[in-house]
Coordinates of C-alpha atoms and ligand atoms in Angstrom, one line a residue:
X16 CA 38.3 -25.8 -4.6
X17 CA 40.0 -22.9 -2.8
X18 CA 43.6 -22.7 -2.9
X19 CA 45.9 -22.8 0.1
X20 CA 48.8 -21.6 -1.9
X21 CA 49.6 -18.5 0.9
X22 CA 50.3 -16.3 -2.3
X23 CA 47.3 -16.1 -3.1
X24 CA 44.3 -13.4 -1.4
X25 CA 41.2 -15.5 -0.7
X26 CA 38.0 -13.4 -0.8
X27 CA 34.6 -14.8 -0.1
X28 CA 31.4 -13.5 -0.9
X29 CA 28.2 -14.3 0.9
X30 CA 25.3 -14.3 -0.7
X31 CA 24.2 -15.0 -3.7
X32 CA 21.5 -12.7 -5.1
X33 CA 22.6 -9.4 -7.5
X34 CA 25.0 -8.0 -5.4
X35 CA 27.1 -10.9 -4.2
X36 CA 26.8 -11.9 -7.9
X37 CA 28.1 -8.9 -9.1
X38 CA 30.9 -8.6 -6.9
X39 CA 32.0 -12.2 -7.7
X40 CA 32.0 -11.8 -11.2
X41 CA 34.1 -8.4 -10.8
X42 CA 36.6 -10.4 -8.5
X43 CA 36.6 -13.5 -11.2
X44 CA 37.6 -11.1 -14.4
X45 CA 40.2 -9.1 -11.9
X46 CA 41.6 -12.9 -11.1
X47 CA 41.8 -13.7 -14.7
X48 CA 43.7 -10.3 -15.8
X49 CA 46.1 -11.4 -13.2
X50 CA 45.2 -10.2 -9.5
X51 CA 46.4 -12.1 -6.8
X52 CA 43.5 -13.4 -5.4
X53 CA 41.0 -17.1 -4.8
X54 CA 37.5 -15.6 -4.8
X55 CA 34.7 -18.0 -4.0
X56 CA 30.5 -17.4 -3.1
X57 CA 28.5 -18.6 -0.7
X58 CA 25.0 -19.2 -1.0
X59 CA 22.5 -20.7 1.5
X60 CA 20.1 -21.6 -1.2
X61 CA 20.1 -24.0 -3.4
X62 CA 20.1 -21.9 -6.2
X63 CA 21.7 -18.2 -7.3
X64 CA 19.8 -15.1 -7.6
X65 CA 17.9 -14.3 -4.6
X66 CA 15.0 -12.3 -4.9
X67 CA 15.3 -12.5 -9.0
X68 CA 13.6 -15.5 -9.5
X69 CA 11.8 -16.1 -13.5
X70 CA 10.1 -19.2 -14.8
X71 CA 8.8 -19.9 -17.6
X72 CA 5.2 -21.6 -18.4
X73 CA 3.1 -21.7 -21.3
X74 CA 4.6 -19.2 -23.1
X75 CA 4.2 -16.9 -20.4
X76 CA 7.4 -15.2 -18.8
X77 CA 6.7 -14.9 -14.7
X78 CA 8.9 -12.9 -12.7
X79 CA 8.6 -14.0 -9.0
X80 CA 10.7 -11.1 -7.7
X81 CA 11.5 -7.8 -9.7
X82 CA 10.5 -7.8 -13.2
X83 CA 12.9 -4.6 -14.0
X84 CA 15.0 -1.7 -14.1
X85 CA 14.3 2.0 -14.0
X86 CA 16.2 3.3 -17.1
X87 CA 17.2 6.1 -15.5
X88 CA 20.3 4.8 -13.3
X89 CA 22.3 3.0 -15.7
X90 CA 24.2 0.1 -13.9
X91 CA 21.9 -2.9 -15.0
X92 CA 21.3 -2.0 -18.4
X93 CA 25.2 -1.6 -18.9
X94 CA 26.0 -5.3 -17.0
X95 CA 23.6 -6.6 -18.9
X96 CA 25.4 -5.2 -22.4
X97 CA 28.9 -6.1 -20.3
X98 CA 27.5 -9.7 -20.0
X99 CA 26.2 -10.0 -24.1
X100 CA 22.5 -9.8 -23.8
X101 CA 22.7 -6.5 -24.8
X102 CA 20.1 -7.8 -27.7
X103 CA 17.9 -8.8 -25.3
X104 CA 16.9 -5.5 -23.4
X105 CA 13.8 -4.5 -24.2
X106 CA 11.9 -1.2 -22.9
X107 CA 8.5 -1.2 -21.5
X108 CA 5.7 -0.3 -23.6
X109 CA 5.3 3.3 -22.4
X110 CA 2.9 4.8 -24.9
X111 CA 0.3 2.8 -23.0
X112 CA 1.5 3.9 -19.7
X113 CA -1.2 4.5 -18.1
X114 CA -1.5 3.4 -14.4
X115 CA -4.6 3.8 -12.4
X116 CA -5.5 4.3 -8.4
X117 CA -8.2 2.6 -6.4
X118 CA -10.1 5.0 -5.3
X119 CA -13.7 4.5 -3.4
X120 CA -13.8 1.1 -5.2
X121 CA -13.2 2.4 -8.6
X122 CA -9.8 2.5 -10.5
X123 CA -9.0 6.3 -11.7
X124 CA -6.2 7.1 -13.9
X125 CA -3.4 8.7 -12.1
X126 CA -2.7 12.3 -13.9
X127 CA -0.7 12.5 -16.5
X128 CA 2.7 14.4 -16.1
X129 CA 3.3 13.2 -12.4
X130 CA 6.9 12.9 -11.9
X131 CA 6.6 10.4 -8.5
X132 CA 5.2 13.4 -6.1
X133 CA 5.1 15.9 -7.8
X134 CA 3.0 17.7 -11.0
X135 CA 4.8 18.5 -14.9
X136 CA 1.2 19.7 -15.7
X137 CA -1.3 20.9 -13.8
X138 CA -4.4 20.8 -16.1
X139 CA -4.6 16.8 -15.3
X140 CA -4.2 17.5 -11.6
X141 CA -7.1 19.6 -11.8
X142 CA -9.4 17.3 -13.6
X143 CA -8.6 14.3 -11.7
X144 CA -11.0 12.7 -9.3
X145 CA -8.6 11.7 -7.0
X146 CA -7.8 14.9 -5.7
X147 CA -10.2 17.3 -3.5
X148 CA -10.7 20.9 -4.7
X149 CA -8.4 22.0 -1.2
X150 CA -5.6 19.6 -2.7
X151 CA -6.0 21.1 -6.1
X152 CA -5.8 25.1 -4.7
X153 CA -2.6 23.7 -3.1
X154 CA -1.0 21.9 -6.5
X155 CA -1.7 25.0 -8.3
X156 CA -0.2 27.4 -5.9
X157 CA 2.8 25.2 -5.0
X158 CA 4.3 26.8 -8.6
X159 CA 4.9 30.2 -6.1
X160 CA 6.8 28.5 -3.7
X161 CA 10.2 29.9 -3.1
X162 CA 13.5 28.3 -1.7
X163 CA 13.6 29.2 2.4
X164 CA 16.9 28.3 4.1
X165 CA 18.2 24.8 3.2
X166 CA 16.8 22.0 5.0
X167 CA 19.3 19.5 6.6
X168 CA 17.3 17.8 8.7
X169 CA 15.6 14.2 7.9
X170 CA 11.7 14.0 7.5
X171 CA 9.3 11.7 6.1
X172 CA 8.0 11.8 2.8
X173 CA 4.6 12.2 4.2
X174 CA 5.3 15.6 5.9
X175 CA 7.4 16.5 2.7
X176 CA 4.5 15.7 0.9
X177 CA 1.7 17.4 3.2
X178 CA 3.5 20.4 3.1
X179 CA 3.9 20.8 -0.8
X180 CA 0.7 19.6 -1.9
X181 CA -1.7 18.0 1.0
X182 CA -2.8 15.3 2.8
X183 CA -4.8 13.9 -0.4
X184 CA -2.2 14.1 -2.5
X185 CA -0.1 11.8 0.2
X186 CA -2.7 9.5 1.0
X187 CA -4.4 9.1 -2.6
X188 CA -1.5 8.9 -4.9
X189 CA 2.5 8.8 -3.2
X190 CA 1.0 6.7 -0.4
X191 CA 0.0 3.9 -2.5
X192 CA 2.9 4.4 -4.9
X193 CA 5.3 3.9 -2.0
X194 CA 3.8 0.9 -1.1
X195 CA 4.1 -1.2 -4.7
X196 CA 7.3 0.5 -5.5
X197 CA 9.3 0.1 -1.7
X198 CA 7.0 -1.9 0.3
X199 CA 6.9 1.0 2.6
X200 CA 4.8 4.1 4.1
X201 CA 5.3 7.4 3.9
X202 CA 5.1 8.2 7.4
X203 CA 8.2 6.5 7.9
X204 CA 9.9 7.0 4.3
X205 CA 12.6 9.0 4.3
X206 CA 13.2 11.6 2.3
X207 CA 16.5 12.4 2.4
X208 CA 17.3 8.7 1.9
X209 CA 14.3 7.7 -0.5
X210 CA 14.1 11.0 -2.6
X211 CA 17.1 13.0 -2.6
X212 CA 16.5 14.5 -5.5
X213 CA 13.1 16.3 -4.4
X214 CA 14.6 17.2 -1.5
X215 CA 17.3 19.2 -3.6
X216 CA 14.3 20.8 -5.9
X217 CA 12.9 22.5 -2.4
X218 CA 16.6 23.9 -1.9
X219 CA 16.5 24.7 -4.9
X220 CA 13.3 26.1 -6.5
X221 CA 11.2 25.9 -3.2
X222 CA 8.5 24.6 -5.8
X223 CA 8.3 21.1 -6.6
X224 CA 6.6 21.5 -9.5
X225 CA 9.3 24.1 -10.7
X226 CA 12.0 21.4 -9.8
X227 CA 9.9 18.8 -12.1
X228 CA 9.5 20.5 -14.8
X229 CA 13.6 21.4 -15.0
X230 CA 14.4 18.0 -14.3
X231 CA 12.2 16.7 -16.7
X232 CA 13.9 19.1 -19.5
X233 CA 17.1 17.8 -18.8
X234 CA 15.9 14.0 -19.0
X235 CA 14.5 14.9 -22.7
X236 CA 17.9 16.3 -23.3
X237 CA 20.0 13.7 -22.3
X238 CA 17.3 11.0 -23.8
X239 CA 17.7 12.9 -27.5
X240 CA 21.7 12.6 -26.7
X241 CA 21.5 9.1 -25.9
X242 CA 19.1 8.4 -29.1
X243 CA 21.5 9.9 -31.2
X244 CA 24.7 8.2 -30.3
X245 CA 22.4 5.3 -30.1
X246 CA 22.9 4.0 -26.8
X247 CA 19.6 4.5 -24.7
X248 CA 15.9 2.3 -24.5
X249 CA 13.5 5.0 -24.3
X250 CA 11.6 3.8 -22.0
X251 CA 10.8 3.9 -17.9
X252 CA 11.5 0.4 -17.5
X253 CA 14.0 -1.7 -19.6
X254 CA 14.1 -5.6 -18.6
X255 CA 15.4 -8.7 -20.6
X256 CA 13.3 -10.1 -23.4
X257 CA 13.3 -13.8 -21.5
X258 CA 13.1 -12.0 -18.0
X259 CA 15.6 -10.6 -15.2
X260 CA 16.7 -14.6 -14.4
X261 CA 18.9 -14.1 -17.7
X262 CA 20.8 -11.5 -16.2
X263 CA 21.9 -14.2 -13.2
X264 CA 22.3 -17.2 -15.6
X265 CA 24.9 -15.1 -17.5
X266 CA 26.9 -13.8 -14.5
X267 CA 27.2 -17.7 -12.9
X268 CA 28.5 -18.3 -16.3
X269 CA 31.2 -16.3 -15.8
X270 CA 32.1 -18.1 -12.7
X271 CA 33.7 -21.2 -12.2
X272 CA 31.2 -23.7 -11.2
X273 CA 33.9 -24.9 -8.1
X274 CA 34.2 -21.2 -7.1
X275 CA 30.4 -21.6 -6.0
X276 CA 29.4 -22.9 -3.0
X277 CA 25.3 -23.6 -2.7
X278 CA 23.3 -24.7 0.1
X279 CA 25.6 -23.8 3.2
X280 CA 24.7 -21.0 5.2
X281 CA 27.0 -19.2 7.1
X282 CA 26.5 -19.1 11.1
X283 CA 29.4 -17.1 12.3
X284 CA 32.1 -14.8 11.3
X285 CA 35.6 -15.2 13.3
X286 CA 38.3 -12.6 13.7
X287 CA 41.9 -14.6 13.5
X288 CA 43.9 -15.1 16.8
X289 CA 47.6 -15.5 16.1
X290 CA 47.6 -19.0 15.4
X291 CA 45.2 -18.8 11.6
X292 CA 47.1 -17.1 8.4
X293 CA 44.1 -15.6 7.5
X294 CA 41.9 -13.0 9.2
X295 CA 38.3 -14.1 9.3
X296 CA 36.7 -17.6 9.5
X297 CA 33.8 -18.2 8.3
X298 CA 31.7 -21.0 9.7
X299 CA 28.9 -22.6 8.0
X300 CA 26.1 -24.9 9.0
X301 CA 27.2 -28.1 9.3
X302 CA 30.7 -26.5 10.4
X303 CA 32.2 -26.4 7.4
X304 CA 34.9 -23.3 7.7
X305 CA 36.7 -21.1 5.5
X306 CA 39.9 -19.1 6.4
X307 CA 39.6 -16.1 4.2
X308 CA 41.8 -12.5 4.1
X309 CA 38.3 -10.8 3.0
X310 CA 34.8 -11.3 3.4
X311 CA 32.1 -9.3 1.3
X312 CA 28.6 -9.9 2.9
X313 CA 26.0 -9.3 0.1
X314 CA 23.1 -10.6 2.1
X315 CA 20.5 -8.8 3.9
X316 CA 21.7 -6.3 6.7
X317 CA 19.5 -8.1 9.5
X318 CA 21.0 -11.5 8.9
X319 CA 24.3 -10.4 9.5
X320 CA 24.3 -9.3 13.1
X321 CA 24.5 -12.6 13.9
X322 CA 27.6 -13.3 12.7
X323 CA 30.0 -10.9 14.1
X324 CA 31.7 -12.8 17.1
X325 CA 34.0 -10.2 18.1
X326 CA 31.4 -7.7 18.1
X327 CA 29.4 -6.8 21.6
X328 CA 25.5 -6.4 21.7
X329 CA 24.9 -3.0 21.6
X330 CA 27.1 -3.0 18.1
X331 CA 25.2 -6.3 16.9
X332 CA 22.1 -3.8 17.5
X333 CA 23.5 -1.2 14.6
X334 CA 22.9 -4.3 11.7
X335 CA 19.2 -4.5 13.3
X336 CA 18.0 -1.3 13.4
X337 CA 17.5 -0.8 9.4
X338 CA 13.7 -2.3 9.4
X339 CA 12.8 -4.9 6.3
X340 CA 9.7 -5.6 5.0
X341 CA 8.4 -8.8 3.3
X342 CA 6.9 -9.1 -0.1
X343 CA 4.3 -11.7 -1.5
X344 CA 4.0 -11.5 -5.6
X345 CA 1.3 -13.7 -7.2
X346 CA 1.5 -14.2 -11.0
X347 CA -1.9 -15.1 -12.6
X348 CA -2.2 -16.4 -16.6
X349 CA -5.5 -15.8 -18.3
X350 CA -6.6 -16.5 -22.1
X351 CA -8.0 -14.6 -24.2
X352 CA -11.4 -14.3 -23.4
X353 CA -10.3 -12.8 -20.1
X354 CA -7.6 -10.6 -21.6
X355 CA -10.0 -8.8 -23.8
X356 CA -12.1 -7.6 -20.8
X357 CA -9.0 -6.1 -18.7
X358 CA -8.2 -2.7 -18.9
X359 CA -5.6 -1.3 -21.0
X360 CA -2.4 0.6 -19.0
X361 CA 0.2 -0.7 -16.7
X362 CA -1.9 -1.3 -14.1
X363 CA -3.0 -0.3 -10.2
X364 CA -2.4 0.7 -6.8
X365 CA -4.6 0.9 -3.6
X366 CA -4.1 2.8 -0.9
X367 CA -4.2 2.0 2.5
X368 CA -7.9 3.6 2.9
X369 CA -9.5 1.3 0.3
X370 CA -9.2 -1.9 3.1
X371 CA -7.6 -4.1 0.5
X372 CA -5.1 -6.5 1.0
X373 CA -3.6 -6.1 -2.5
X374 CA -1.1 -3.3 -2.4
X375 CA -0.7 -3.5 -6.5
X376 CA -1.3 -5.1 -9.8
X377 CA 0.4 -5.3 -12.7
X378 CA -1.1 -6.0 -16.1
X379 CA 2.2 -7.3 -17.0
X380 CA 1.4 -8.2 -20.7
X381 CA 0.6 -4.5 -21.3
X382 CA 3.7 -3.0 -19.7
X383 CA 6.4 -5.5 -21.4
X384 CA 5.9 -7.4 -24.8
X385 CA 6.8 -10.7 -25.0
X386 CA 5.5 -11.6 -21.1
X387 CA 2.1 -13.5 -22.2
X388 CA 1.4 -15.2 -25.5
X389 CA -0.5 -12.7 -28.0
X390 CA -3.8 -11.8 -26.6
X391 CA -3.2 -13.7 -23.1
X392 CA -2.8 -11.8 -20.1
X393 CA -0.7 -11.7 -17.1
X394 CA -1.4 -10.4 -13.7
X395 CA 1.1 -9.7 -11.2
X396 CA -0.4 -9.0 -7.5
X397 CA 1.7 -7.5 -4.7
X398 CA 0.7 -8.1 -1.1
X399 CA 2.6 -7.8 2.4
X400 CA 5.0 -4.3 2.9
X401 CA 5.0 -2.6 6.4
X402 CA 1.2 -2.2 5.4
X403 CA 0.2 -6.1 5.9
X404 CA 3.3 -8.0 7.3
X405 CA 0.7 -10.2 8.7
X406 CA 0.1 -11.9 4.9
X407 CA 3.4 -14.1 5.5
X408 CA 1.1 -16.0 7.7
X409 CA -1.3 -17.4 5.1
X410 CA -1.1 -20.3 3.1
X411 CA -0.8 -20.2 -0.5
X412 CA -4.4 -21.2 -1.2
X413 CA -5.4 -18.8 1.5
X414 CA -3.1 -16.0 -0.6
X415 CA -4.8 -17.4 -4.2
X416 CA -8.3 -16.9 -2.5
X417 CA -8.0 -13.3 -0.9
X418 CA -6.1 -12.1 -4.4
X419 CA -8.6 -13.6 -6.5
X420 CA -11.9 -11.9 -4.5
X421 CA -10.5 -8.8 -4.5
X422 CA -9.7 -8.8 -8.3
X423 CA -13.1 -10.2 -8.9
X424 CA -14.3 -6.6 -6.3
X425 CA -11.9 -4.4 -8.2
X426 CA -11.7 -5.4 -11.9
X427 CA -15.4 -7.5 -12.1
X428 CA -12.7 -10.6 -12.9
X429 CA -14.5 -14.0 -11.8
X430 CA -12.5 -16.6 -14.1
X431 CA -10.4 -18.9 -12.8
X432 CA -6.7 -18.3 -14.0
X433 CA -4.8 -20.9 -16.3
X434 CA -2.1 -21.4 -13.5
X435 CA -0.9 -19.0 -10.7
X436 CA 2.6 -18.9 -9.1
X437 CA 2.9 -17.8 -5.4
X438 CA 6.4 -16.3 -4.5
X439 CA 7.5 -15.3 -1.0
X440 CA 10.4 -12.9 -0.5
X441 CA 10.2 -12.5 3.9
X442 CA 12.5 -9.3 5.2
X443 CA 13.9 -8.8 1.7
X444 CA 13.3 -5.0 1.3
X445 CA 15.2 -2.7 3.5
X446 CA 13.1 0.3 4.6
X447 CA 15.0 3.8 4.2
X448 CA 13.0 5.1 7.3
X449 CA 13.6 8.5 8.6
X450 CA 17.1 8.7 10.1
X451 CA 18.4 6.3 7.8
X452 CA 21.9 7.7 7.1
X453 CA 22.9 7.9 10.6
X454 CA 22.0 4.0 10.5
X455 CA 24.4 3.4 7.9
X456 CA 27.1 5.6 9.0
X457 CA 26.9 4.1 12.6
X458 CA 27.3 0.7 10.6
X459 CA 30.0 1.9 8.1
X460 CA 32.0 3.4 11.4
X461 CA 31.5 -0.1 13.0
X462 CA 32.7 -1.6 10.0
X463 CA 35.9 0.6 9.4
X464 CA 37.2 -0.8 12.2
X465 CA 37.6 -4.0 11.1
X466 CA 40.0 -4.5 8.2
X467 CA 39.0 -6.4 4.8
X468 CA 35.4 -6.6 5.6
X469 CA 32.8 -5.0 3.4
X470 CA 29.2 -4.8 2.9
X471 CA 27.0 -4.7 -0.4
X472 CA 22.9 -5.3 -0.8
X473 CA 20.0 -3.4 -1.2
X474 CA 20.2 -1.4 2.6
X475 CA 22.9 0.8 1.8
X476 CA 22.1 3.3 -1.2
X477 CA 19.2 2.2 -3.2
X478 CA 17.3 -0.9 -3.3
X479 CA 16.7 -1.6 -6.9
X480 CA 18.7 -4.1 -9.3
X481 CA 21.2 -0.8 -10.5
X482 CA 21.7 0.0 -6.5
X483 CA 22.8 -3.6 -6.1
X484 CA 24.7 -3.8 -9.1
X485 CA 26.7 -0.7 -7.8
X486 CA 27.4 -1.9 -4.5
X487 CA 28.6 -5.1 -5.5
X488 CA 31.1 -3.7 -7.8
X489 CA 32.5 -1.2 -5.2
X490 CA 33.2 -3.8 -2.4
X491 CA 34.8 -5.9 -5.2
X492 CA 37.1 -2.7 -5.6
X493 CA 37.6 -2.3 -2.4
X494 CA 39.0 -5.8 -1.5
X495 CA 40.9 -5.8 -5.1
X496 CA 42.4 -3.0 -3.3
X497 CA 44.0 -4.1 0.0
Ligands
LIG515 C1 9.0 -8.7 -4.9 C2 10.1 -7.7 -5.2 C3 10.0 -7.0 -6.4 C4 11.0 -6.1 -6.7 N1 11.0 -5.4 -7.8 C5 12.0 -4.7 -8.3 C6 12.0 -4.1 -9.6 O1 11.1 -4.3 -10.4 N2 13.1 -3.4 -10.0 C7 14.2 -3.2 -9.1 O2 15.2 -2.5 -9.5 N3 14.2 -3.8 -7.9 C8 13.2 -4.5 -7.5 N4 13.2 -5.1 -6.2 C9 14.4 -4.9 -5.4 C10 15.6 -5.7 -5.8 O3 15.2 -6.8 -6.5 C11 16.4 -6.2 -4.6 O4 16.7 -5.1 -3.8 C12 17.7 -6.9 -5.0 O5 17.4 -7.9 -6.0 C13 18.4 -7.4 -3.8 O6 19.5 -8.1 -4.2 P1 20.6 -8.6 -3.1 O7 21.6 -9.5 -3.8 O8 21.1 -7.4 -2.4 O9 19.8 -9.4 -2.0 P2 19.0 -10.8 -2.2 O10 18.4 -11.0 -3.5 O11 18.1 -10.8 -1.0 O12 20.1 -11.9 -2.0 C14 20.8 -12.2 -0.8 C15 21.2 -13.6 -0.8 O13 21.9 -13.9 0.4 C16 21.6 -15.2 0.7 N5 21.9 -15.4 2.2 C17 21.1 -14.8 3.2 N6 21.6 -15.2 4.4 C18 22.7 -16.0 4.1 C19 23.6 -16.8 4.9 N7 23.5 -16.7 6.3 N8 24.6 -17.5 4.3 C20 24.7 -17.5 2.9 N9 23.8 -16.9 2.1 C21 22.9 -16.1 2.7 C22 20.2 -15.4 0.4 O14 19.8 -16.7 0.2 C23 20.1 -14.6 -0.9 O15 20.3 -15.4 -2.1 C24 12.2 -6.0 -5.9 C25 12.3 -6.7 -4.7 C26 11.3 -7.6 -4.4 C27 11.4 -8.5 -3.1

């Protein structure tokens, strides 16, 4: 249990998912080369890992929450190596990359060369059906588009994108793409916050398409680099051969088991009078407290404002302001019979025009090997976002019913699945809306003023796994160095 020994910092982390993970485990290995300090987590759940959740059935590997890491930020892939399970990354299987759009009931491929929003080649874009002639005139002449003044104010991704290449473009293709990768929209997206880097192409080459094509020079440079000195998966997506739960299994292994603290959920965060030795008590449900020196909260940004008793009402209202939305992922097995009437690809998206309630679909055993048993297949549907926060409310059988009709609309699929696994994430994805970095500095200026409290999670500076990863580790540094 934790030590009273005054020597000795205590540091708790709250929160249990990849961030407060990952700070724990930094703030275990600093304790064991010698730092001062009694680090322990708290979880609310009865288990570790918070939105990464895999099980395993049949053969089949299902990911409940994410199912991977983009390869091109560098923090989860280099944990996982950190952690030994370097073995076990495996890249997606992007020579059958393919991913398609629903549009006017029909799935169309998305061109190939799109770099998120933007055109590598043009020739595609010209020939695809999802586009209007207007939309093409405009891809094809964005090329001449020259840098103007720099831009330093915030806008959504949706005017960004109206302004570069049209409203088709936006609502065909980046709409939907916004909605499976951020559960988001576009007219709120920001773009400062959600796409920096095409927001420095404009200042830089004016032209998206001319700020594409260099950046995508300079990945195939630094992908030949890493190839050579042996160090990079060449692929879009790298994930972990048993799935992403292996990742959290090895970090709580690296804990010690009394350093963990499941099932209590903290209610309140105290700020010391003169009588307590330490700065902050924590109080749980139940009332179980914990005088620490430091507090890292690696929870969701929402479900903290609760906590602060020494802050006042209008300040509780910074921690609110950064919107969530919820996520529903069903996972669907099929056998082969059904498998060899799928499509081949990744998989597909539908846009907000196509009156769906599925917002994606993954055809999982195409993007990753060893997720289905050879020639089974695995579907992975994504419903809810800011598009349909109203799919919370059904049941599971009313979820299995709606996702199952609409495949059976959309990919002619009638059979009923071997098993299917329901998973319910509510307010888990924090929404980079326009204005988004004055949120966080208002919150980081709130913060500052109280000593030996830091924040980490997926509202801060990116919301994937590497994001996370990063924040945990820096407000492990930053209360290793008080
Ligand atoms: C469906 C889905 C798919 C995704 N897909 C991908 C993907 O493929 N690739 C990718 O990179 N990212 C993906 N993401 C995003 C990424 O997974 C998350 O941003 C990240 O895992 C969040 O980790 P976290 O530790 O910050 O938060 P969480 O995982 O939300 O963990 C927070 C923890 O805090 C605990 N907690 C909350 N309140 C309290 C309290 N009062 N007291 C104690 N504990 C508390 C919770 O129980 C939870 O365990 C996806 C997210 C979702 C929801």
């Amino acid at each position: 249990m934790i030590t009273n020994d005054g020597s000795l910092r205590r540091i708790a982390v709250v929160g249990g998912g990849i961030s407060g993970l990952t700070a724990a485990y930094e703030l275990a290995k600093a304790r064991q080369r010698g730092a001062p300090i009694s680090e322990f987590l708290i979880e609310a759940d009865s288990r570790l890992g918070g939105v990464v959740s895999t099980d395993h059935l049949e053969g089949f590997v299902l990911e409940g929450g994410p199912d991977s890491f983009i390869s091109e930020k560098p923090e989860a892939a280099a944990l996982c190596r950190e952690l030994g399970l370097g073995d076990s990354l495996i890249g997606s299987n992007d020579e059958g990359r393919q991913t398609y759009i629903l549009h006017n009931g029909h799935l169309v491929p998305i061109p190939d060369g799109l770099m998120l929003l933007a055109p590598t080649r043009i020739f595609p874009v010209l020939n695809s059906t999802l586009l209007p002639l207007s939309s093409k005139l405009m891809v094809a002449t964005e090329w001449f588009v020259t840098p103007t003044k720099a831009r330093d104010t915030d806008e959504s991704i949706g005017t960004f994108v109206r302004r570069h290449f049209g409203k088709a473009m936006l609502e065909n293709i980046v709409d939907p793409l916004l909605a499976g990768v951020y559960g988001g929209d576009a007219k709120s997206l920001s773009v400062e916050s959600v796409l920096p880097r095409f927001r420095e192409m404009e200042n830089q080459y004016g032209s998206l398409v001319r700020g594409a094509l260099a950046a995508r020079r300079r990945t195939k440079k630094a992908v030949k680099k890493g190839e050579s000195a042996g160090t990079t998966i060449n692929s879009l997506f790298v994930t972990l051969k048993d799935g992403l739960g292996e990742l959290i299994k090895a970090l709580e292994a690296r804990l010690e088991p009394a350093r963990i603290h499941l099932g209590e959920r903290v209610v309140s965060i105290e700020r010391a009078d003169h009588h307590w030795k330490s700065p902050y008590r924590i109080r749980c449900e139940g009332n179980q407290t914990y005088d620490v020196d430091a507090v890292i909260l690696a929870m969701p940004v929402h479900a903290c404002a609760p906590f602060f008793s020494f802050l006042n009402e209008s300040s509780k209202e910074a921690f609110r302001e950064i919107p969530y939305s919820s996520a529903i992922t069903v996972n669907l097995g099929y056998d082969e019979e059904v498998a060899a009437g799928l499509p081949a690809g990744f998989g597909f998206l539908v846009p907000a025009k196509e009156r769906c309630r599925l917002l994606a679909c993954t055809f999982v055993h195409n993007k990753f090997p060893h997720r289905a048993p050879p020639g089974k297949a695995l579907l992975r549907c994504f419903l809810g976002g800011t598009r349909d926060p109203q799919v919370m409310e059904l049941s599971n059988n009313e979820i299995l019913l709606l996702v199952r009709r609409e495949l059976r609309n959309i990919l002619g699929l009638d059979a009923m699945p071997m098993f299917s696994l329901v998973s319910r994430w509510p307010s888990a994805m924090a929404q980079y809306n326009v204005g988004h970095r004055d949120r966080i500095t208002r919150i980081a200026n709130l913060i500052e003023k109280y000593p030996r409290l830091y924040l980490a999670g997926n509202a801060y500076s990116g919301i994937g796994i590497s994001d996370c990863i990063r924040t945990g580790r820096a407000a492990a540094k930053q209360a290793l160095d008080i």
